[in-house]
Short mmCIF file of C-alpha atoms and ligand atoms in Angstrom, two decimals:
data_model
loop_
_atom_site.label_atom_id
_atom_site.label_comp_id
_atom_site.label_asym_id
_atom_site.label_seq_id
_atom_site.Cartn_x
_atom_site.Cartn_y
_atom_site.Cartn_z
CA UNK C 701 28.86 13.17 58.07
CA UNK C 702 28.87 16.31 57.12
CA UNK C 703 25.05 17.57 56.81
CA UNK C 704 25.39 16.93 60.70
CA UNK C 705 28.08 20.03 60.74
CA UNK C 706 26.35 22.94 61.14
CA UNK C 707 25.11 20.76 64.24
CA UNK C 708 28.13 19.97 65.60
CA UNK C 709 30.41 23.11 64.91
CA UNK C 710 27.98 25.58 66.57
CA UNK C 711 27.86 22.64 69.76
CA UNK C 712 31.18 22.62 70.41
CA UNK C 713 32.71 25.78 69.20
CA UNK C 714 34.94 26.45 67.15
CA UNK C 715 35.75 23.16 65.66
CA UNK C 716 32.87 21.29 66.88
CA UNK C 717 35.57 19.46 68.59
CA UNK C 718 37.60 17.87 66.22
CA UNK C 719 40.94 19.93 66.06
CA UNK C 720 43.50 18.24 67.39
CA UNK C 721 46.23 19.94 66.85
CA UNK C 722 46.47 24.15 69.68
CA UNK C 723 45.41 27.08 68.32
CA UNK C 724 48.27 28.51 67.27
CA UNK C 725 49.63 25.38 64.46
CA UNK C 726 47.14 26.80 62.64
CA UNK C 727 47.74 29.35 60.02
CA UNK C 728 43.14 29.78 59.60
CA UNK C 729 40.46 30.05 59.58
CA UNK C 730 37.67 29.56 56.69
CA UNK C 731 34.33 30.40 57.16
CA UNK C 732 32.36 27.93 54.27
CA UNK C 733 28.50 27.98 54.52
CA UNK C 734 27.02 26.62 57.45
CA UNK C 735 28.54 28.08 58.99
CA UNK C 736 31.21 25.58 59.40
CA UNK C 737 34.57 26.93 60.02
CA UNK C 738 37.09 24.48 58.42
CA UNK C 739 41.42 25.40 60.26
CA UNK C 740 43.93 25.18 58.00
CA UNK C 741 47.60 24.10 59.46
CA UNK C 742 50.92 24.80 58.64
CA UNK C 743 51.83 22.60 56.99
CA UNK C 744 53.38 22.73 53.08
CA UNK C 745 50.41 22.01 50.97
CA UNK C 746 48.00 21.73 53.69
CA UNK C 747 45.24 20.24 51.58
CA UNK C 748 46.96 18.41 48.24
CA UNK C 749 46.06 20.83 45.92
CA UNK C 750 49.69 20.84 43.94
CA UNK C 751 49.15 18.23 42.59
CA UNK C 752 45.72 18.04 42.09
CA UNK C 753 46.70 21.60 39.96
CA UNK C 754 49.64 19.33 38.40
CA UNK C 755 48.64 16.65 37.36
CA UNK C 756 45.54 18.57 35.38
CA UNK C 757 47.89 19.73 33.13
CA UNK C 758 49.33 23.06 35.17
CA UNK C 759 53.41 23.60 34.66
CA UNK C 760 55.59 26.77 35.99
CA UNK C 761 55.59 30.16 34.28
CA UNK C 762 51.19 29.68 33.88
CA UNK C 763 49.19 32.71 34.28
CA UNK C 764 46.08 31.08 36.25
CA UNK C 765 43.05 33.52 37.21
CA UNK C 766 41.69 31.59 39.77
CA UNK C 767 37.85 32.70 39.67
CA UNK C 768 36.77 31.14 43.22
CA UNK C 769 35.87 33.28 45.15
CA UNK C 770 38.74 34.71 48.49
CA UNK C 771 36.42 35.39 51.17
CA UNK C 772 33.98 33.67 52.76
CA UNK C 773 34.90 30.22 51.87
CA UNK C 774 38.09 28.27 51.49
CA UNK C 775 38.52 28.01 47.81
CA UNK C 776 39.63 31.66 46.33
CA UNK C 777 42.52 31.33 49.03
CA UNK C 778 43.74 27.66 48.90
CA UNK C 779 43.62 26.96 44.93
CA UNK C 780 45.84 30.50 44.95
CA UNK C 781 48.43 29.20 47.49
CA UNK C 782 48.55 25.91 45.58
CA UNK C 783 48.55 27.99 41.59
CA UNK C 784 52.21 29.36 43.34
CA UNK C 785 53.34 26.38 44.83
CA UNK C 786 53.48 24.56 41.72
CA UNK C 787 54.85 27.49 40.15
CA UNK C 788 52.18 29.96 38.49
CA UNK C 789 50.76 32.63 38.48
CA UNK C 790 47.99 33.76 39.93
CA UNK C 791 45.25 36.94 38.40
CA UNK C 792 42.64 37.25 41.58
CA UNK C 793 39.83 37.72 40.19
CA UNK C 794 37.24 35.88 41.95
CA UNK C 795 33.66 35.38 41.04
CA UNK C 796 31.22 37.69 39.38
CA UNK C 797 32.32 40.90 37.10
CA UNK C 798 32.50 38.90 33.98
CA UNK C 799 33.55 42.05 32.05
CA UNK C 800 36.15 42.90 33.89
CA UNK C 801 37.18 39.64 33.90
CA UNK C 802 37.13 38.81 29.66
CA UNK C 803 39.73 41.76 30.26
CA UNK C 804 41.37 41.21 32.07
CA UNK C 805 41.72 37.41 30.24
CA UNK C 806 42.29 39.27 26.53
CA UNK C 807 43.95 41.83 28.18
CA UNK C 808 47.18 39.54 29.95
CA UNK C 809 46.46 37.04 27.63
CA UNK C 810 45.44 34.06 30.26
CA UNK C 811 46.17 30.39 29.63
CA UNK C 812 44.88 28.02 32.70
CA UNK C 813 41.80 28.20 34.42
CA UNK C 814 40.52 27.53 37.35
CA UNK C 815 36.92 27.28 38.73
CA UNK C 816 33.86 26.19 37.40
CA UNK C 817 33.28 25.32 34.23
CA UNK C 818 29.78 26.92 33.06
CA UNK C 819 31.85 30.18 34.11
CA UNK C 820 34.42 29.86 31.85
CA UNK C 821 32.02 29.51 28.60
CA UNK C 822 30.10 32.80 30.04
CA UNK C 823 33.61 34.92 29.55
CA UNK C 824 33.91 33.22 26.35
CA UNK C 825 30.60 34.07 25.11
CA UNK C 826 31.11 37.29 26.95
CA UNK C 827 34.47 37.63 24.79
CA UNK C 828 32.15 37.10 21.64
CA UNK C 829 29.92 39.62 22.95
CA UNK C 830 32.42 42.11 23.13
CA UNK C 831 33.67 42.02 19.87
CA UNK C 832 37.22 39.93 20.66
CA UNK C 833 37.56 37.06 18.40
CA UNK C 834 38.73 34.67 20.41
CA UNK C 835 41.15 32.86 17.08
CA UNK C 836 43.04 35.60 18.14
CA UNK C 837 42.92 36.69 22.64
CA UNK C 838 42.01 33.24 23.70
CA UNK C 839 45.20 32.36 25.20
CA UNK C 840 43.10 29.51 27.78
CA UNK C 841 44.35 25.64 26.97
CA UNK C 842 43.71 24.81 30.47
CA UNK C 843 40.77 24.37 33.25
CA UNK C 844 40.83 22.83 36.93
CA UNK C 845 37.28 22.78 37.13
CA UNK C 846 35.36 22.21 40.36
CA UNK C 847 32.35 22.70 42.36
CA UNK C 848 29.24 21.79 39.73
CA UNK C 849 29.34 18.95 37.98
CA UNK C 850 30.98 18.56 34.43
CA UNK C 851 28.26 17.56 31.32
CA UNK C 852 30.24 15.63 28.25
CA UNK C 853 28.89 18.58 25.88
CA UNK C 854 29.96 21.34 27.84
CA UNK C 855 33.06 19.19 28.15
CA UNK C 856 33.29 19.98 24.19
CA UNK C 857 32.29 23.56 24.21
CA UNK C 858 35.50 24.40 25.80
CA UNK C 859 37.30 21.78 24.30
CA UNK C 860 36.61 22.83 20.76
CA UNK C 861 38.09 26.56 22.09
CA UNK C 862 41.80 24.78 22.24
CA UNK C 863 41.07 24.62 25.73
CA UNK C 864 41.87 20.95 28.76
CA UNK C 865 39.26 20.36 31.14
CA UNK C 866 39.50 18.74 33.46
CA UNK C 867 37.60 17.65 36.61
CA UNK C 868 38.93 17.40 40.31
CA UNK C 869 36.87 16.84 43.14
CA UNK C 870 38.07 19.86 45.76
CA UNK C 871 35.55 20.26 49.01
CA UNK C 872 36.30 22.76 52.25
CA UNK C 873 37.02 20.31 54.26
CA UNK C 874 39.54 17.97 53.40
CA UNK C 875 41.25 20.16 50.22
CA UNK C 876 42.22 17.55 46.79
CA UNK C 877 40.46 14.27 46.95
CA UNK C 878 40.08 13.42 43.47
CA UNK C 879 41.39 14.62 40.29
CA UNK C 880 41.13 13.76 36.42
CA UNK C 881 44.49 12.42 34.31
CA UNK C 882 44.20 12.96 30.61
CA UNK C 883 42.63 9.99 30.54
CA UNK C 884 39.72 12.31 31.11
CA UNK C 885 37.72 9.34 33.03
CA UNK C 886 37.65 8.94 36.34
CA UNK C 887 39.54 10.97 38.18
CA UNK C 888 42.42 9.62 40.01
CA UNK C 889 42.21 9.04 44.61
CA UNK C 890 45.02 12.00 46.29
CA UNK C 891 47.90 9.02 48.12
CA UNK C 892 47.38 10.49 51.02
CA UNK C 893 43.01 9.61 51.54
CA UNK C 894 41.56 6.40 52.26
CA UNK C 895 38.45 6.56 50.37
CA UNK C 896 34.96 3.69 51.29
CA UNK C 897 32.13 3.94 49.19
CA UNK C 898 29.16 3.34 51.80
CA UNK C 899 25.20 2.89 52.12
CA UNK C 900 24.38 6.73 52.57
CA UNK C 901 21.36 5.11 55.14
CA UNK C 902 23.43 2.19 56.76
CA UNK C 903 27.22 3.23 56.08
CA UNK C 904 28.43 -0.02 55.13
CA UNK C 905 31.30 -0.57 52.97
CA UNK C 906 30.49 -1.60 49.05
CA UNK C 907 31.36 -3.68 46.68
CA UNK C 908 33.74 -1.43 43.79
CA UNK C 909 31.12 0.18 41.79
CA UNK C 910 28.16 0.13 43.40
CA UNK C 911 27.10 3.83 43.71
CA UNK C 912 26.75 5.17 47.53
CA UNK C 913 28.41 7.95 49.56
CA UNK C 914 32.03 9.45 49.90
CA UNK C 915 33.30 8.29 52.67
CA UNK C 916 37.17 9.48 53.36
CA UNK C 917 39.73 9.07 56.34
CA UNK C 918 42.43 11.77 55.75
CA UNK C 919 46.13 10.56 56.78
CA UNK C 920 48.18 13.59 56.38
CA UNK C 921 46.31 15.84 58.73
CA UNK C 922 47.60 16.68 62.40
CA UNK C 923 45.09 19.66 62.37
CA UNK C 924 41.66 18.70 61.19
CA UNK C 925 41.96 14.33 61.30
CA UNK C 926 38.98 13.43 60.11
CA UNK C 927 38.49 9.65 60.23
CA UNK C 928 34.68 8.13 57.94
CA UNK C 929 33.49 11.85 56.80
CA UNK C 930 30.98 10.46 55.28
CA UNK C 931 30.98 14.31 51.77
CA UNK C 932 27.44 13.01 51.09
CA UNK C 933 28.37 13.64 47.84
CA UNK C 934 27.72 10.16 45.63
CA UNK C 935 29.85 8.68 43.56
CA UNK C 936 31.84 4.97 42.40
CA UNK C 937 35.07 3.12 42.82
CA UNK C 938 36.78 2.27 39.31
CA UNK C 939 39.24 -0.25 39.72
CA UNK C 940 40.70 -1.29 36.38
CA UNK C 941 43.76 0.28 34.67
CA UNK C 942 43.93 3.85 33.82
CA UNK C 943 46.24 4.98 31.06
CA UNK C 944 47.76 7.27 32.51
CA UNK C 945 50.24 4.44 34.92
CA UNK C 946 48.87 5.46 37.76
CA UNK C 947 47.64 2.74 39.70
CA UNK C 948 45.54 4.46 41.69
CA UNK C 949 41.62 3.53 42.22
CA UNK C 950 39.61 6.37 40.75
CA UNK C 951 35.67 7.72 40.90
CA UNK C 952 33.82 7.74 39.17
CA UNK C 953 33.01 11.71 38.84
CA UNK C 954 30.63 12.97 40.90
CA UNK C 955 26.80 11.73 41.21
CA UNK C 956 24.96 13.75 42.93
CA UNK C 957 23.47 14.23 46.90
CA UNK C 958 22.88 11.68 49.53
CA UNK C 959 21.06 14.06 51.18
CA UNK C 960 18.58 16.68 49.91
CA UNK C 961 21.50 19.33 50.05
CA UNK C 962 22.28 20.00 46.76
CA UNK C 963 25.00 22.27 44.50
CA UNK C 964 23.49 25.10 42.51
CA UNK C 965 25.31 27.16 40.48
CA UNK C 966 28.70 25.59 42.96
CA UNK C 967 26.48 26.57 46.30
CA UNK C 968 24.95 24.44 48.56
CA UNK C 969 21.50 24.48 49.11
CA UNK C 970 20.08 22.42 52.09
CA UNK C 971 16.52 22.53 52.73
CA UNK C 972 16.89 24.44 55.94
CA UNK C 973 17.38 27.49 53.99
CA UNK C 974 14.29 27.55 52.34
CA UNK C 975 12.81 26.61 54.60
CA UNK C 976 14.66 28.97 56.34
CA UNK C 977 13.75 32.46 53.41
CA UNK C 978 9.33 30.40 54.02
CA UNK C 979 9.53 30.53 57.65
CA UNK C 980 9.63 34.86 57.04
CA UNK C 981 6.17 35.05 55.09
CA UNK C 982 4.44 32.62 58.40
CA UNK C 983 1.13 34.62 57.12
CA UNK C 984 1.68 34.19 53.77
CA UNK C 985 4.09 30.74 52.52
CA UNK C 986 1.61 27.29 53.43
CA UNK C 987 4.07 24.83 51.01
CA UNK C 988 7.27 25.97 49.41
CA UNK C 989 10.18 24.01 47.17
CA UNK C 990 12.17 24.72 45.59
CA UNK C 991 12.94 23.01 41.26
CA UNK C 992 16.67 23.16 39.81
CA UNK C 993 16.58 22.90 36.04
CA UNK C 994 19.39 23.65 33.50
CA UNK C 995 19.75 26.13 30.89
CA UNK C 996 22.45 24.94 28.50
CA UNK C 997 24.84 25.44 31.43
CA UNK C 998 23.51 27.28 34.04
CA UNK C 999 21.23 26.44 36.76
CA UNK C 1000 18.17 27.58 37.00
CA UNK C 1001 15.83 27.93 40.40
CA UNK C 1002 12.27 27.80 40.93
CA UNK C 1003 10.89 28.50 43.70
CA UNK C 1004 7.41 26.82 43.37
CA UNK C 1005 5.61 28.21 46.88
CA UNK C 1006 1.69 27.58 47.51
CA UNK C 1007 0.69 30.78 49.13
CA UNK C 1008 -2.21 30.18 52.37
CA UNK C 1009 -6.32 30.92 51.69
CA UNK C 1010 -7.33 34.26 50.72
CA UNK C 1011 -3.74 35.95 49.84
CA UNK C 1012 -2.91 36.98 46.66
CA UNK C 1013 0.24 36.67 45.00
CA UNK C 1014 0.78 39.49 44.14
CA UNK C 1015 3.77 41.38 42.12
CA UNK C 1016 5.24 42.76 45.84
CA UNK C 1017 4.53 39.50 46.78
CA UNK C 1018 6.91 38.53 44.64
CA UNK C 1019 9.73 40.21 44.57
CA UNK C 1020 9.50 40.38 49.03
CA UNK C 1021 9.91 36.83 48.56
CA UNK C 1022 12.93 36.44 46.30
CA UNK C 1023 14.90 39.16 48.47
CA UNK C 1024 14.13 36.72 51.23
CA UNK C 1025 15.03 33.70 49.13
CA UNK C 1026 18.43 35.49 47.75
CA UNK C 1027 19.09 35.82 51.63
CA UNK C 1028 19.05 32.58 53.06
CA UNK C 1029 20.20 30.85 49.64
CA UNK C 1030 23.17 33.16 48.26
CA UNK C 1031 21.02 32.26 44.97
CA UNK C 1032 19.57 34.38 42.89
CA UNK C 1033 15.56 32.27 41.69
CA UNK C 1034 12.46 32.82 40.56
CA UNK C 1035 9.58 32.58 42.59
CA UNK C 1036 5.94 31.22 41.31
CA UNK C 1037 2.74 30.63 43.19
CA UNK C 1038 1.48 27.56 42.08
CA UNK C 1039 -1.96 25.58 42.49
CA UNK C 1040 -0.63 22.85 44.51
CA UNK C 1041 2.80 21.37 45.62
CA UNK C 1042 2.56 17.60 44.86
CA UNK C 1043 2.34 15.84 48.49
CA UNK C 1044 5.94 14.27 49.36
CA UNK C 1045 7.82 16.13 47.07
CA UNK C 1046 11.18 16.24 48.03
CA UNK C 1047 11.99 20.51 49.48
CA UNK C 1048 15.11 20.38 46.60
CA UNK C 1049 13.66 18.93 43.64
CA UNK C 1050 17.36 18.20 40.96
CA UNK C 1051 15.24 17.78 37.46
CA UNK C 1052 19.27 19.24 35.54
CA UNK C 1053 19.88 16.16 33.46
CA UNK C 1054 23.77 16.09 32.33
CA UNK C 1055 24.05 14.37 29.29
ZN1 ZN W 79 45.29 8.11 34.92
#
């Protein structure tokens, strides 16, 4: 199971005993949150992401802005390579720097986007704010989005700007797992992988259509062959015929996390990280939890803190808590002092509505 990987990797460094090839067969080692080290072999299209991009609608000659980070996560580089592999030209812009990204997007007439969907909308809004005319200056036609649930309303809003938005299910350890076709009704499973949907507690496969944990076996990987790997993501299989003609089963989108690990602003946040932040304040913090909400297309992280008896919730304490939370989760959150945290509530309470 994915949530056991950090422990397994720590006990048997550097790959938890899962590496099945000598080190010289590797091309790269990626650092993922955890920390987990993800090995990349030298096989062409090692991550199976070329077909993911091609199926999404990317074509040779497309000018593609890749807004995933190029370090401390595989997403930036492995999608960059896949783009090059099918003949696209990449513009590696990475995370943040919205204004420079907007200028680049307009200046180069970029027509492809890779990243989380909400950031694409932020870029377009910024473009408007800076006085660009999107009818003229926005050349964007196609987007491959991952790392965040795409709500129907966000897809519609991006479609209204003339952008085709295709979702993909990509993980740091498996690469391209599933991708949308023009039917935009579920994600076809990559043909190198065998996928079962299992009961997250018993591990028993569920009948087609049941919602459970996505469990993956990778038949194409000689370096890091994960067998019945529990991703922690929830989905269901769709065996219906697809209008596009592909006959592979589809995943009905990603419906959340089987454990408490929650993806916020495209980053995994584990309850452990929340506890880590609290542990830095042993004299002051009694209880802590994270509440995730969504304002428009932006995830908001509120950290509720119940202070110990007699401790005053000053602005300075709030600021240092927020600083520690950012250190532990790599995300900005707002700390609020609350009189009570409900008994039995989850460490990370996900209150986002994806309708
Ligand atoms: Zn299809």
